[in-house]
XYZ file of C-alpha atoms in Angstrom:
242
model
C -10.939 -67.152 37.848
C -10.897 -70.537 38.876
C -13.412 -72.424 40.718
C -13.408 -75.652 43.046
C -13.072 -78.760 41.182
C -10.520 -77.354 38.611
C -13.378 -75.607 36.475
C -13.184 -71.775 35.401
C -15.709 -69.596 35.892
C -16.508 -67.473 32.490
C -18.959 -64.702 31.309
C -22.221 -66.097 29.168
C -24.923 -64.532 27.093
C -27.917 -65.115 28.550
C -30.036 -64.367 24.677
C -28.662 -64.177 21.007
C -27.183 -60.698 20.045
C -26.699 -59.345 16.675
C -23.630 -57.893 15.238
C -23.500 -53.893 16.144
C -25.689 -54.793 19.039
C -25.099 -52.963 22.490
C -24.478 -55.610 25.668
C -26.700 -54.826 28.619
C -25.877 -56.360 31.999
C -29.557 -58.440 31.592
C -27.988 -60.315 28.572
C -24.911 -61.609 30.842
C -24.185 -64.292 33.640
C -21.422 -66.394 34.507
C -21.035 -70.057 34.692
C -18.217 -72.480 36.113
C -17.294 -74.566 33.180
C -14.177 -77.419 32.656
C -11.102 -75.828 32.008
C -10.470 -77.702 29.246
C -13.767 -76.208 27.642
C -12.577 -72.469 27.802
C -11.773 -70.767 25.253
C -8.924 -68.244 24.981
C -9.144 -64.760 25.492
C -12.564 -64.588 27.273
C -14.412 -62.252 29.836
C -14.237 -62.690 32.930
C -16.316 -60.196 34.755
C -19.981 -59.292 33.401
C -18.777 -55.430 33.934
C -15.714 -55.904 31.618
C -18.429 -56.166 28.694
C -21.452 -54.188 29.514
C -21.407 -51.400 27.606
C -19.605 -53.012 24.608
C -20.989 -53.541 21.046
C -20.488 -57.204 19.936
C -18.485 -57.377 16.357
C -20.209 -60.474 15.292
C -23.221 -62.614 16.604
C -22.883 -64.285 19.415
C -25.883 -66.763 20.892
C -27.094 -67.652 23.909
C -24.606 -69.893 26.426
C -21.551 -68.995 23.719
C -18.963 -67.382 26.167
C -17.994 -63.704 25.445
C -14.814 -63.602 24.326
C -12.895 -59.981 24.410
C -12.507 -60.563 20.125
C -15.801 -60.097 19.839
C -16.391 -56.582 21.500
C -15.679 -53.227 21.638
C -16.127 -49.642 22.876
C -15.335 -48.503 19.610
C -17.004 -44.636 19.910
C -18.155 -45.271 16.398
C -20.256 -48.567 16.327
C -22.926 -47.596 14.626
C -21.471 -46.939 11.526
C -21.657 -49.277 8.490
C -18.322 -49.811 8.076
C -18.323 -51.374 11.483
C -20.804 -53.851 10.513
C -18.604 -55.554 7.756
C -16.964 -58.457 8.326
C -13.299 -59.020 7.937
C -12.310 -59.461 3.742
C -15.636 -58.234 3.006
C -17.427 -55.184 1.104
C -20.816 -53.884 1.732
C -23.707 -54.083 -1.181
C -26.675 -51.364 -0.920
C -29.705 -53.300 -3.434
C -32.514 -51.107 -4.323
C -35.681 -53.072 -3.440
C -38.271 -52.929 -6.218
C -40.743 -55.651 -4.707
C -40.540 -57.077 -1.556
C -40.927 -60.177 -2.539
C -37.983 -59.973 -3.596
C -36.126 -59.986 0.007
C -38.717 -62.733 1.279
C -41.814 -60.016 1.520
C -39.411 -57.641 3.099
C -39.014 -60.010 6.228
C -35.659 -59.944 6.044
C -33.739 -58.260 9.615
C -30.160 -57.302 10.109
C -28.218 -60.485 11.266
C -30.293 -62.718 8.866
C -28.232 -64.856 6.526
C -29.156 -65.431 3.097
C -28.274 -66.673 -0.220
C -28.501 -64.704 -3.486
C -30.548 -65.623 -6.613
C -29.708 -63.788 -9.981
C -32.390 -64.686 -13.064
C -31.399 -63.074 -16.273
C -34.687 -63.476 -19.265
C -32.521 -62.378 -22.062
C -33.044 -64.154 -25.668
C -31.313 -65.986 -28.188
C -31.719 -66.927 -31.795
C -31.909 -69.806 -32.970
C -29.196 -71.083 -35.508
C -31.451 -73.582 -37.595
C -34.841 -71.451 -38.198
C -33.156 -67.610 -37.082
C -36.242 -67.240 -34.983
C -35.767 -65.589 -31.229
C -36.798 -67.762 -28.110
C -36.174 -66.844 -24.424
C -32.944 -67.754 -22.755
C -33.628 -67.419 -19.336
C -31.275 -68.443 -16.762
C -31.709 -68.854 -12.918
C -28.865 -69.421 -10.322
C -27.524 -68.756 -6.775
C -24.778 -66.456 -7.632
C -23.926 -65.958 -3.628
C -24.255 -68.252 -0.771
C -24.439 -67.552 3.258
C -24.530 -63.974 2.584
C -25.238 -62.096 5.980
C -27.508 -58.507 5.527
C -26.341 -55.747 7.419
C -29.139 -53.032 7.071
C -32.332 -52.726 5.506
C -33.816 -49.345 5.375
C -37.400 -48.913 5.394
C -40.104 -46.275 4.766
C -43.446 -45.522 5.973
C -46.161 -46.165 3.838
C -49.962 -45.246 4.447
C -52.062 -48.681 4.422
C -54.391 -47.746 1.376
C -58.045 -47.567 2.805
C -61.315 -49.643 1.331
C -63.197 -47.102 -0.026
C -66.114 -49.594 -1.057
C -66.577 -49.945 2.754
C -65.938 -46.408 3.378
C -68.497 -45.813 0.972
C -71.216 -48.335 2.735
C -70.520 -46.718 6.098
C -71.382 -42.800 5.286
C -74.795 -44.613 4.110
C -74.448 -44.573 0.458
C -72.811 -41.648 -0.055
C -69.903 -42.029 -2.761
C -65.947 -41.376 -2.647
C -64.711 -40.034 -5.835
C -61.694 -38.303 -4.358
C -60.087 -41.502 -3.088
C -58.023 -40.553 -0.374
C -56.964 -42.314 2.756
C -59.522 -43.143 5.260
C -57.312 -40.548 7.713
C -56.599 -43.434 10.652
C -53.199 -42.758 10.839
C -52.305 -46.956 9.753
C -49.001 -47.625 8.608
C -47.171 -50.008 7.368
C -43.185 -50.867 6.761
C -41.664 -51.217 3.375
C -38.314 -51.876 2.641
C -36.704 -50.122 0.333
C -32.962 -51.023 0.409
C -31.254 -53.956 1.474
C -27.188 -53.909 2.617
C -25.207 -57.419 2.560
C -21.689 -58.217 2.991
C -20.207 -59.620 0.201
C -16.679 -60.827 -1.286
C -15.497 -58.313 -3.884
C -16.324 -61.226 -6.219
C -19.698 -61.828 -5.582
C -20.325 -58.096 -4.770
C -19.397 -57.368 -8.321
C -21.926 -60.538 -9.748
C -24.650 -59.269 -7.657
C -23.881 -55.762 -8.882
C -23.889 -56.594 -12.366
C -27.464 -57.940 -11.953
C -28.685 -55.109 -10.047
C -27.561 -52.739 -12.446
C -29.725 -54.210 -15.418
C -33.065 -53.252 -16.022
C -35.875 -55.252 -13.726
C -37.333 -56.995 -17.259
C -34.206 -58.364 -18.195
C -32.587 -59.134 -15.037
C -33.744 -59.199 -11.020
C -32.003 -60.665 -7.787
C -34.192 -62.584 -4.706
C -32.876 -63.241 -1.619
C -33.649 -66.565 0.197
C -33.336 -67.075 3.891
C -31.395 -69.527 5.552
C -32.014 -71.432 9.049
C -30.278 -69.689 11.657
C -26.999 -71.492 12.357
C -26.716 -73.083 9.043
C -23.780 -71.980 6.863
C -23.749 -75.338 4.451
C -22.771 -74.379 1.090
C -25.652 -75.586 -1.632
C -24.561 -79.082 -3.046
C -24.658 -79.599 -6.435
C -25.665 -77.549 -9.521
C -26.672 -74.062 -8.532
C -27.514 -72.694 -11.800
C -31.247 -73.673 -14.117
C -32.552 -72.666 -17.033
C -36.139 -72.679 -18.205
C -35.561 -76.121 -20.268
C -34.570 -77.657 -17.222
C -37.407 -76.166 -15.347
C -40.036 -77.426 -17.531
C -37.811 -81.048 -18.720
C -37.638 -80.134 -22.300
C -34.029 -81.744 -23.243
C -36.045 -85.070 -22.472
C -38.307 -84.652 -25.151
């Protein structure tokens, strides 16, 4: 409603959210703010949201606009998550390293690296050389899920050895300690049907011939990559130069 000096009073997150994310009354307050500042649509009342799921991110001091939740019963499904004119892309995760050591959360924007070592002959001498290409085939990509497993932290068994005072370990199990560690093991982005099917087409060759990497972009920063976005291993190491 509106407060003394012509300014409305309107509903505020009090700490970033992620999309899918459930709104507690602890993430909310309200704030008088110019009326020429607010936006349309927005809350009003802290207990008009709590409870809700936001559809998309929304930061700390952004004002909660009614667009951007719901009480939809079925939030937690994937096809929730996806953005509008978007399609969901489930990547099997062969190395971590490949999503930035497996670092990467839900809400995280990234772009998408395809690098393709195929080979090509040579016209003059018929011989075979490497053709490998590198490029960003998908930019400001948000991920929507990884899925992890639980994976036993394998044990030192050198140490294990030193410590039972020179008796040996030939059986090499675990050291029993119950230590655990994460690994990913899928990765879910939203995509346009276009760069769905590019990314797709990588993932679907075999690892030696073709591989995807995901690289992580500031939070907040949705500039599209100027310039070339595609290398190949002459231009990595100069050759045309020479």
């Amino acid at each position: 409603g509106n407060v003394e000096g012509g300014g409305e009073m309107v509903v505020v997150m009090t700490r970033d959210i992620k999309v899918g994310e459930k709104i507690t009354a602890d993430m909310l307050t309200t704030r008088a703010i110019p009326a020429s500042a607010v936006l349309p649509n927005h809350a009003t009342k802290p207990e008009d949201v709590v409870g809700k799921v936001a559809t998309g991110p929304i930061y700390t001091g952004e004002q909660v606009l009614n667009a951007k939740v719901t009480s939809f019963n079925e939030q937690n499904s994937l096809a929730f998550r996806v953005p509008d004119g978007m399609r969901a892309l489930s990547l099997q995760v062969p190395h971590e390293a490949w999503i930035a050591a497996g670092l990467v959360q839900p809400g995280d924007r990234v772009d998408v690296i395809g690098i393709t070592t195929l080979s090509k002959t040579d016209p003059l001498t018929g011989q075979e050389k490497p053709d490998v290409l590198s490029g960003v085939i998908a930019q400001d990509v948000e991920v929507l899920a990884v899925a992890q497993s639980i994976v036993r932290v394998v044990p030192n068994l050198d140490q294990r050895a030193k410590q039972a005072s020179g008796a040996t370990n030939t059986a090499g199990s675990p050291l029993g300690d119950g230590a655990t560690y994460e690994k990913s093991i899928s990765v879910t982005l939203a995509l346009t049907p276009e760069a769905a099917a590019k990314v797709a087409l990588i993932d679907a060759l075999k690892d030696d011939v073709a591989q995807y990497r995901l690289i992580v972009r500031q939070k907040g920063d949705g500039t599209p990559i100027a310039g070339r976005v595609t290398w190949s291993l002459e231009d990595v190491f100069d050759t045309k130069k020479r």
